[in-house]
Coordinates of C-alpha atoms and ligand atoms in Angstrom, one line a residue:
M28 CA -91.4 66.4 -5.1
K29 CA -88.0 64.6 -4.7
D30 CA -87.3 63.4 -1.2
F31 CA -83.5 63.0 -0.8
P32 CA -83.8 61.1 2.6
S33 CA -80.0 61.0 3.0
I34 CA -79.5 64.8 2.5
P35 CA -80.1 67.1 5.5
T36 CA -82.7 69.9 5.0
A37 CA -81.9 73.4 6.1
P38 CA -83.9 74.4 9.2
R39 CA -86.7 77.0 9.4
A40 CA -88.7 75.9 6.3
L41 CA -92.2 77.2 6.3
P42 CA -95.2 75.1 5.0
L43 CA -95.8 75.8 1.3
I44 CA -93.1 78.5 0.8
G45 CA -90.1 76.6 2.3
H46 CA -87.0 78.7 2.7
V47 CA -88.1 81.7 0.6
V48 CA -88.2 84.0 3.6
P49 CA -84.5 83.5 4.7
L50 CA -83.5 83.5 1.1
L51 CA -85.1 86.8 0.4
R52 CA -84.4 88.4 3.8
D53 CA -80.8 87.5 4.4
P54 CA -79.6 85.0 1.8
L55 CA -75.9 85.4 2.6
A56 CA -76.3 84.5 6.3
F57 CA -78.5 81.7 5.3
L58 CA -75.9 80.3 2.9
N59 CA -73.1 80.6 5.4
S60 CA -75.2 78.6 7.9
L61 CA -75.4 75.6 5.5
P62 CA -71.9 74.0 5.5
A63 CA -72.4 73.1 9.2
L64 CA -75.2 70.8 8.1
G65 CA -73.4 68.8 5.5
E66 CA -71.6 68.7 2.1
L67 CA -75.0 68.8 0.4
V68 CA -78.0 70.6 1.9
R69 CA -81.6 70.6 0.7
V70 CA -83.5 73.9 0.6
R71 CA -87.0 74.4 -0.5
L72 CA -88.3 77.2 -2.8
G73 CA -92.1 76.7 -2.7
P74 CA -92.8 73.3 -4.1
L75 CA -89.3 73.0 -5.5
S76 CA -86.4 71.2 -3.7
M77 CA -82.9 72.4 -4.5
I78 CA -79.7 70.8 -3.4
V79 CA -77.0 73.4 -2.4
I80 CA -73.4 72.1 -2.7
C81 CA -71.4 73.3 0.3
D82 CA -68.1 71.6 -0.3
P83 CA -65.4 73.0 -2.6
E84 CA -64.4 69.6 -4.1
L85 CA -68.0 68.6 -4.9
T86 CA -68.6 72.1 -6.4
R87 CA -65.6 71.5 -8.6
R88 CA -66.9 68.1 -9.6
A89 CA -70.3 69.5 -10.6
L90 CA -68.7 72.4 -12.5
L91 CA -66.4 70.1 -14.4
D92 CA -69.2 67.7 -15.4
D93 CA -71.3 70.3 -17.3
R94 CA -73.1 67.6 -19.3
V95 CA -74.7 66.1 -16.2
F96 CA -74.9 69.3 -14.2
D97 CA -76.3 71.4 -17.0
K98 CA -77.4 75.0 -17.1
G99 CA -81.0 75.0 -15.7
G100 CA -83.0 75.5 -12.5
P101 CA -84.8 78.6 -11.4
L102 CA -82.1 81.2 -12.3
Y103 CA -81.4 79.9 -15.8
D104 CA -85.1 79.3 -16.5
R105 CA -85.6 83.0 -15.9
L106 CA -82.5 84.1 -17.7
R107 CA -83.6 82.1 -20.8
E108 CA -86.7 84.4 -21.1
V109 CA -84.2 87.2 -21.7
I110 CA -81.2 85.7 -23.5
G111 CA -82.8 82.7 -25.1
D112 CA -80.3 80.0 -25.7
G113 CA -77.2 82.3 -25.9
V114 CA -73.8 81.0 -24.7
V115 CA -74.6 81.9 -21.0
S116 CA -77.8 79.9 -20.8
C117 CA -77.8 77.3 -23.6
P118 CA -77.8 73.6 -22.7
H119 CA -74.6 71.6 -22.9
Q120 CA -75.3 70.1 -26.3
A121 CA -75.4 73.6 -27.9
H122 CA -72.7 75.1 -25.8
R123 CA -69.4 74.0 -27.3
R124 CA -70.2 75.4 -30.8
L125 CA -71.4 78.8 -29.4
R126 CA -68.4 79.0 -27.1
R127 CA -66.0 78.3 -30.0
L128 CA -67.7 81.0 -32.0
S129 CA -67.6 83.5 -29.1
Q130 CA -64.1 82.8 -27.8
P131 CA -62.2 84.8 -30.6
A132 CA -63.9 88.0 -29.4
F133 CA -61.8 87.6 -26.1
H134 CA -58.5 86.6 -27.7
Q135 CA -55.5 87.8 -25.8
A136 CA -54.4 89.9 -28.9
R137 CA -57.6 92.0 -28.7
L138 CA -57.2 92.8 -25.0
P139 CA -54.8 95.8 -25.3
D140 CA -57.2 97.6 -27.7
Y141 CA -60.1 96.9 -25.3
A142 CA -57.9 98.1 -22.4
R143 CA -57.4 101.4 -24.3
A144 CA -61.2 101.8 -24.7
M145 CA -61.7 100.9 -21.0
T146 CA -59.3 103.5 -19.7
G147 CA -60.7 106.1 -22.1
C148 CA -64.2 105.5 -20.6
V149 CA -63.0 105.7 -17.0
Q150 CA -61.1 108.9 -17.7
E151 CA -64.1 110.5 -19.3
A152 CA -66.2 109.6 -16.3
T153 CA -63.7 110.8 -13.7
D154 CA -63.0 114.0 -15.7
S155 CA -66.6 115.0 -15.1
W156 CA -66.3 114.8 -11.3
S157 CA -65.6 118.0 -9.4
P158 CA -63.8 118.4 -6.1
G159 CA -66.1 117.7 -3.2
Q160 CA -68.8 116.2 -5.4
V161 CA -70.9 113.5 -3.7
L162 CA -71.1 110.5 -6.0
D163 CA -73.8 107.8 -6.1
V164 CA -71.0 105.2 -6.5
P165 CA -73.1 102.2 -7.7
A166 CA -74.9 104.4 -10.3
E167 CA -71.6 105.9 -11.4
M168 CA -69.9 102.5 -11.7
M169 CA -72.9 101.1 -13.6
A170 CA -72.8 104.1 -16.1
T171 CA -69.0 103.6 -16.5
S172 CA -69.1 99.8 -16.9
S173 CA -72.0 100.2 -19.3
R174 CA -70.0 102.7 -21.4
I175 CA -67.1 100.3 -21.4
I176 CA -69.1 97.3 -22.6
T177 CA -70.7 99.3 -25.4
A178 CA -67.4 100.8 -26.4
T179 CA -65.7 97.4 -26.6
L180 CA -68.7 95.7 -28.0
F181 CA -70.0 98.2 -30.6
S182 CA -67.2 100.8 -30.8
D183 CA -69.3 104.0 -31.3
A184 CA -72.4 102.4 -33.0
L185 CA -74.5 103.2 -30.0
P186 CA -75.2 107.0 -29.9
A187 CA -74.1 108.7 -26.7
T188 CA -77.7 109.7 -26.1
A189 CA -78.7 106.1 -26.0
H190 CA -76.4 105.1 -23.1
G191 CA -78.6 106.2 -20.3
R192 CA -81.5 104.2 -21.6
L193 CA -79.4 101.1 -22.2
T194 CA -78.0 101.3 -18.6
A195 CA -81.4 101.7 -17.2
D196 CA -82.8 98.8 -19.2
V197 CA -80.0 96.5 -18.1
T198 CA -80.5 97.5 -14.4
T199 CA -84.3 96.9 -14.7
V200 CA -83.8 93.4 -16.3
V201 CA -81.1 92.2 -14.0
K202 CA -82.9 93.4 -10.8
S203 CA -86.2 91.9 -11.8
L204 CA -84.7 88.5 -12.7
Y205 CA -84.0 87.7 -9.0
Q206 CA -87.6 88.5 -7.9
R207 CA -89.0 86.6 -10.9
M208 CA -87.1 83.5 -9.7
F209 CA -89.6 83.4 -6.8
L210 CA -92.7 84.2 -8.9
I211 CA -94.7 81.1 -9.7
P212 CA -96.7 81.2 -13.0
P213 CA -99.1 82.8 -13.7
L214 CA -98.0 85.6 -11.3
D215 CA -95.1 86.4 -13.6
R216 CA -97.5 87.2 -16.4
L217 CA -99.9 89.6 -14.4
P218 CA -99.7 93.2 -15.7
T219 CA -98.1 94.5 -12.5
P220 CA -95.9 97.6 -12.8
G221 CA -92.8 95.3 -12.1
N222 CA -93.7 92.8 -14.8
R223 CA -94.5 95.5 -17.3
A224 CA -91.2 97.3 -16.7
H225 CA -89.3 94.1 -17.1
L226 CA -91.0 93.2 -20.4
A227 CA -90.6 96.7 -21.8
A228 CA -86.9 96.9 -20.8
R229 CA -86.3 93.4 -22.3
A230 CA -87.9 94.4 -25.6
R231 CA -86.0 97.7 -25.9
L232 CA -82.7 95.9 -25.1
H233 CA -83.3 93.4 -27.9
G234 CA -84.4 96.1 -30.3
T235 CA -81.3 98.2 -29.7
V236 CA -79.0 95.2 -30.2
E237 CA -80.8 93.9 -33.3
R238 CA -80.6 97.3 -35.0
I239 CA -76.8 97.5 -34.4
I240 CA -76.3 94.0 -35.7
A241 CA -78.3 94.6 -38.8
E242 CA -76.1 97.7 -39.5
R243 CA -73.0 95.7 -39.0
R244 CA -74.0 92.8 -41.2
A245 CA -74.8 95.4 -44.0
D246 CA -71.5 97.2 -43.5
G247 CA -69.2 94.2 -43.2
A248 CA -66.2 96.2 -41.9
D249 CA -64.0 95.0 -39.0
Y250 CA -64.1 97.6 -36.2
G251 CA -61.8 95.6 -34.0
D252 CA -64.6 95.3 -31.4
L253 CA -66.4 92.3 -29.8
L254 CA -69.3 92.5 -32.2
S255 CA -67.0 92.4 -35.3
A256 CA -65.4 89.3 -33.9
L257 CA -68.8 87.7 -33.4
V258 CA -70.0 88.6 -36.9
A259 CA -66.8 87.2 -38.5
A260 CA -66.6 84.1 -36.3
H261 CA -66.5 80.8 -38.1
D262 CA -66.4 77.4 -36.5
P263 CA -64.0 75.0 -38.3
E264 CA -65.9 72.0 -36.8
D265 CA -69.2 73.1 -38.3
D266 CA -70.6 73.4 -41.8
R267 CA -72.8 76.3 -40.9
P268 CA -71.6 79.9 -41.7
G269 CA -71.0 81.1 -38.2
M270 CA -73.7 82.4 -35.9
S271 CA -77.2 83.4 -37.1
S272 CA -78.4 86.9 -36.4
A273 CA -80.6 85.6 -33.6
E274 CA -77.7 83.8 -32.0
I275 CA -75.5 86.9 -32.2
T276 CA -78.4 88.9 -30.7
D277 CA -78.7 86.5 -27.8
T278 CA -74.9 86.4 -27.3
V279 CA -74.6 90.2 -27.4
V280 CA -77.5 90.7 -24.9
S281 CA -75.7 88.0 -22.8
F282 CA -72.5 89.9 -22.8
V283 CA -74.4 93.1 -21.9
L284 CA -76.2 91.5 -19.0
A285 CA -73.3 89.4 -17.7
G286 CA -70.7 92.0 -18.1
I287 CA -72.1 95.4 -16.9
E288 CA -73.5 94.8 -13.5
S289 CA -70.9 92.3 -12.3
T290 CA -68.0 94.6 -13.1
A291 CA -69.8 97.6 -11.7
A292 CA -70.5 95.7 -8.5
T293 CA -66.9 94.7 -8.2
L294 CA -65.7 98.3 -8.7
S295 CA -68.2 99.8 -6.2
S296 CA -67.2 97.2 -3.6
A297 CA -63.5 97.8 -4.2
L298 CA -63.9 101.6 -3.8
D299 CA -65.9 101.0 -0.6
L300 CA -63.4 98.5 0.9
V301 CA -60.4 100.6 0.1
A302 CA -61.9 103.6 1.8
R303 CA -62.7 101.4 4.9
H304 CA -59.0 100.3 5.1
P305 CA -56.8 103.4 5.2
E306 CA -53.6 101.4 5.3
V307 CA -54.5 99.6 2.0
E308 CA -55.7 102.9 0.5
Q309 CA -52.3 104.6 1.3
R310 CA -50.4 101.8 -0.3
L311 CA -52.7 101.7 -3.3
H312 CA -52.2 105.4 -3.9
A313 CA -48.4 105.0 -3.5
E314 CA -48.4 102.2 -6.1
V315 CA -50.5 104.1 -8.7
D316 CA -48.4 107.2 -8.2
A317 CA -45.1 105.4 -8.7
V318 CA -46.3 103.4 -11.7
L319 CA -48.6 105.8 -13.6
G320 CA -47.0 109.1 -12.6
G321 CA -50.3 110.9 -13.4
A322 CA -50.7 109.2 -16.9
P323 CA -53.7 107.0 -17.7
A324 CA -53.2 103.3 -16.9
T325 CA -52.5 101.1 -20.0
H326 CA -52.5 97.4 -20.6
A327 CA -48.7 97.5 -20.4
D328 CA -48.9 98.9 -16.8
L329 CA -50.8 95.9 -15.5
P330 CA -47.8 93.7 -14.4
R331 CA -46.6 96.7 -12.4
L332 CA -49.9 97.1 -10.5
P333 CA -49.8 94.0 -8.2
L334 CA -51.5 95.6 -5.2
T335 CA -54.2 97.1 -7.3
E336 CA -54.9 93.6 -8.8
R337 CA -54.8 92.0 -5.4
V338 CA -57.4 94.5 -4.2
I339 CA -59.7 93.4 -7.0
T340 CA -59.0 89.7 -6.4
E341 CA -59.8 90.1 -2.6
T342 CA -62.9 92.1 -3.5
L343 CA -64.0 89.2 -5.7
R344 CA -63.4 86.8 -2.9
L345 CA -65.2 88.7 -0.2
R346 CA -68.1 89.9 -2.3
P347 CA -68.3 87.8 -5.5
P348 CA -70.8 89.5 -7.7
G349 CA -72.0 86.1 -9.0
W350 CA -72.9 84.6 -5.6
F351 CA -75.4 81.9 -6.4
F352 CA -76.0 79.8 -9.6
T353 CA -78.3 77.0 -10.4
R354 CA -78.0 73.8 -12.4
V355 CA -80.2 70.9 -13.4
V356 CA -79.1 67.2 -13.2
T357 CA -79.7 65.7 -16.7
A358 CA -79.0 62.0 -15.8
D359 CA -79.1 60.0 -12.6
T360 CA -75.8 60.6 -10.8
H361 CA -74.0 60.4 -7.5
L362 CA -72.4 63.4 -5.7
G363 CA -70.7 63.0 -2.4
G364 CA -72.2 59.5 -2.1
H365 CA -75.8 60.7 -2.6
L366 CA -78.0 59.8 -5.5
L367 CA -79.2 62.8 -7.4
P368 CA -81.9 61.6 -9.9
A369 CA -82.3 63.3 -13.3
G370 CA -84.3 66.5 -12.9
T371 CA -82.8 67.5 -9.6
S372 CA -82.1 71.2 -9.1
V373 CA -78.7 72.0 -7.8
A374 CA -77.1 75.2 -6.7
Y375 CA -73.5 76.3 -6.0
S376 CA -72.3 79.5 -4.4
P377 CA -69.0 81.2 -4.8
Y378 CA -69.9 83.3 -1.8
L379 CA -70.4 80.3 0.5
I380 CA -67.1 78.7 -0.6
H381 CA -65.2 82.0 -0.3
H382 CA -66.5 82.4 3.3
R383 CA -65.6 79.0 4.7
P384 CA -63.2 79.5 7.6
D385 CA -61.5 76.2 6.9
L386 CA -60.5 77.5 3.4
Y387 CA -59.7 81.1 4.3
Q388 CA -58.3 82.4 7.6
D389 CA -60.6 85.2 8.9
P390 CA -62.8 85.0 5.9
E391 CA -64.8 88.1 6.8
V392 CA -61.7 90.3 6.8
F393 CA -60.7 92.3 3.7
S394 CA -57.0 91.4 3.3
P395 CA -55.5 91.9 -0.2
D396 CA -52.2 90.6 1.1
R397 CA -53.6 87.1 1.6
W398 CA -52.9 86.7 -2.1
A399 CA -49.2 87.5 -1.9
A400 CA -46.2 85.5 -0.6
P401 CA -45.5 84.5 2.2
H402 CA -49.2 83.8 2.7
P403 CA -50.2 80.2 1.7
Q404 CA -52.4 80.3 -1.4
P405 CA -55.9 78.9 -1.0
P406 CA -56.6 75.4 -2.2
R407 CA -57.5 74.9 -5.9
H408 CA -61.1 75.6 -6.7
A409 CA -61.6 77.5 -3.4
F410 CA -61.7 80.7 -5.4
L411 CA -64.6 80.7 -7.9
P412 CA -65.6 84.3 -8.8
F413 CA -65.6 83.3 -12.5
A414 CA -66.7 79.6 -11.9
A415 CA -64.6 76.8 -13.4
G416 CA -64.7 74.2 -16.2
A417 CA -66.3 74.6 -19.7
R418 CA -68.9 77.1 -18.4
K419 CA -66.3 79.4 -16.8
C420 CA -66.8 83.1 -17.4
I421 CA -65.7 84.0 -20.9
G422 CA -65.0 87.5 -19.8
D423 CA -62.7 86.7 -16.8
S424 CA -59.5 88.2 -18.2
F425 CA -61.5 91.1 -19.8
S426 CA -63.1 92.0 -16.5
M427 CA -60.0 91.6 -14.4
I428 CA -58.2 94.0 -16.8
E429 CA -61.2 96.4 -16.7
A430 CA -61.5 96.5 -12.9
T431 CA -57.8 96.8 -12.3
L432 CA -57.3 99.6 -14.8
A433 CA -60.4 101.4 -13.6
L434 CA -59.4 101.2 -10.0
A435 CA -55.9 102.4 -10.8
T436 CA -57.2 105.3 -13.0
I437 CA -59.6 106.4 -10.3
A438 CA -57.1 106.1 -7.4
A439 CA -54.5 108.1 -9.4
R440 CA -56.6 111.2 -9.3
W441 CA -59.3 110.8 -6.6
R442 CA -59.7 109.8 -3.1
L443 CA -63.3 108.7 -2.3
E444 CA -64.6 109.2 1.3
H445 CA -67.8 107.7 2.7
V446 CA -70.7 110.1 3.3
P447 CA -72.2 109.6 6.8
G448 CA -75.6 107.9 6.6
H449 CA -74.9 106.5 3.1
R450 CA -72.1 104.1 3.7
G451 CA -73.5 101.3 1.6
R452 CA -75.6 98.2 2.2
L453 CA -74.7 94.8 0.6
A454 CA -77.7 93.4 -1.2
A455 CA -77.9 89.9 -2.8
A456 CA -80.0 90.0 -5.9
V457 CA -78.9 88.5 -9.2
T458 CA -75.6 90.0 -8.4
L459 CA -74.2 90.9 -5.0
E460 CA -74.3 94.6 -5.1
L461 CA -74.0 97.7 -2.9
R462 CA -76.9 100.0 -2.4
D463 CA -77.0 103.5 -0.9
L464 CA -73.2 104.1 -1.2
H465 CA -72.5 107.8 -1.6
M466 CA -68.9 108.9 -1.5
R467 CA -67.3 112.4 -1.7
A468 CA -64.6 112.8 -4.4
R469 CA -61.5 114.6 -3.1
P470 CA -58.8 115.4 -5.7
R471 CA -55.4 113.8 -4.8
T472 CA -51.9 115.0 -5.1
A473 CA -49.3 112.4 -5.8
T474 CA -47.7 110.5 -2.9
P475 CA -44.1 111.7 -2.3
A476 CA -41.7 109.1 -3.7
S477 CA -40.0 108.7 -0.3
S478 CA -43.2 107.3 1.3
V479 CA -43.7 104.6 -1.4
P480 CA -43.5 101.2 0.3
A481 CA -40.9 99.0 -1.2
A482 CA -42.7 95.7 -0.7
E483 CA -45.1 95.6 -3.6
G484 CA -42.8 93.6 -5.9
R485 CA -42.7 96.3 -8.6
S486 CA -40.5 95.4 -11.6
Ligands
HEM8 C1 -66.3 90.9 -12.4 C2 -67.0 90.6 -13.5 C3 -67.6 89.2 -13.8 C4 -67.9 88.2 -12.9 C5 -67.6 88.1 -11.4 C6 -68.4 87.1 -13.8 C7 -68.8 85.9 -13.3 C8 -69.2 84.8 -14.0 C9 -69.6 83.5 -13.5 C10 -69.5 83.1 -12.1 C11 -70.0 82.8 -14.6 C12 -70.5 81.3 -14.5 C13 -71.9 81.2 -14.2 C14 -72.4 79.8 -13.9 O1 -71.6 79.0 -13.4 O2 -73.6 79.6 -14.0 C15 -69.9 83.6 -15.8 C16 -70.3 83.2 -17.0 C17 -70.2 84.0 -18.1 N1 -69.8 85.3 -18.2 FE1 -69.0 86.4 -16.6 N2 -68.5 87.5 -15.1 C18 -67.9 88.8 -15.1 C19 -67.8 89.6 -16.3 C20 -68.2 89.2 -17.5 C21 -68.0 90.0 -18.7 C22 -67.3 91.4 -18.8 C23 -68.5 89.3 -19.8 C24 -68.6 89.6 -21.2 C25 -68.3 90.7 -21.8 C26 -69.0 88.0 -19.2 C27 -69.6 87.0 -20.0 C28 -69.9 85.8 -19.5 C29 -70.4 84.7 -20.3 C30 -70.7 84.8 -21.8 C31 -70.6 83.6 -19.5 C32 -71.1 82.2 -19.9 C33 -69.9 81.3 -20.3 C34 -70.3 80.0 -20.8 O3 -71.3 79.4 -20.3 O4 -69.6 79.5 -21.7 N3 -68.8 88.0 -17.9 N4 -69.5 84.9 -15.4

């Protein structure tokens, strides 16, 4: 075990298991307690020591040096079991080629078409709601976000009847990943119900994706979707003919895993936070009424929905779905004056950075207006919901568009109210997500034009 004598260790470590208890019981409070101890803090997961970076500048340095701070550590070791060496989890040396091949799928020019598909899926979901209906919001947002990913990835290649299964499999895999981080082999291979469900969902997910890719390769047509872009991708810096089928499978499963839960969690949190802040809610309704006038939101409307976008931005600050990520040090290096030998496990946390009171005034307060003038903007790299550097989220613009259009489309027609006793509980698993959030859907009538606030900078 590495010693790191110069780096403080978080208190309350138990013999053998280290900090597993606070990390499982209340990981967010545990993380928020670490910056008081130092810029780097050592925590222990069983026999493994991990260095948590608590300082924004050191986090930035680690993210920008992705050769030395490479994907690895407990989270990525478990992710690799599911998505192999796809673009999310592959080591640095394989990354640049896979990223170049994946990037065209997210080209700016493709975004308006994706936006159309996104709004269509949200409308389809909200059309099925009835006045007074109580919605299980996280489940509803998972189903909608899953519809959106499959519509933008595969067009209509996934039969409507298969959506429920895919969503359930993604949920099972993502949820079990976090628990599996703490399972020491051979416990992860025992035939427990949890392990069996994880393996079955993983196999089905791969089977579904492999079938669709084989159909696409045989067909050869461009459907304008993410999958067509991946199949057609060619890297000018490489002699090989684009991605192999196995690489496309890993990449598609990566998009499915990385893209569904995170956006669903963002939307559930945004709906929850808006309902808890009636003044924000009223201004949001006024903005969507003035801009959309009852029509579905389109890509062209985005510049005229600044408050809607700020609500999403502030949601991503307060409750970043990706709250904790691990890396492994590949060569002896120094960070913040401390030696980190090759093999050291390191973690960074957007949640921890976003909740530092020296970076954000009243960090626990939901305040979309902190992102607008005259408020001072937070320092560079203090806002990391999509990370930074070469491993920054490839779907950042895609998901900002998705979440903004979805929130606008929902708010244009519905007001969601909390149901007593089911007001939501924030849980930190692989993503930071809400559980037990039930809300009653009330149909809205448009805000009278005279009560629309003038301060939203509408063009
Ligand atoms: C609100 C929604 C989302 C959030 C908050 C989010 C967040 C992140 C973060 C923090 C990372 C970096 C992880 C690390 O440093 O270890 C990441 C990477 C990634 N995300 Fe997202 N993501 C979102 C949506 C999406 C979507 C919709 C897709 C694809 C359709 C996607 C695909 C990816 C991929 C492929 C990577 C790996 C990039 C690389 O290593 O080159 N994400 N995401």
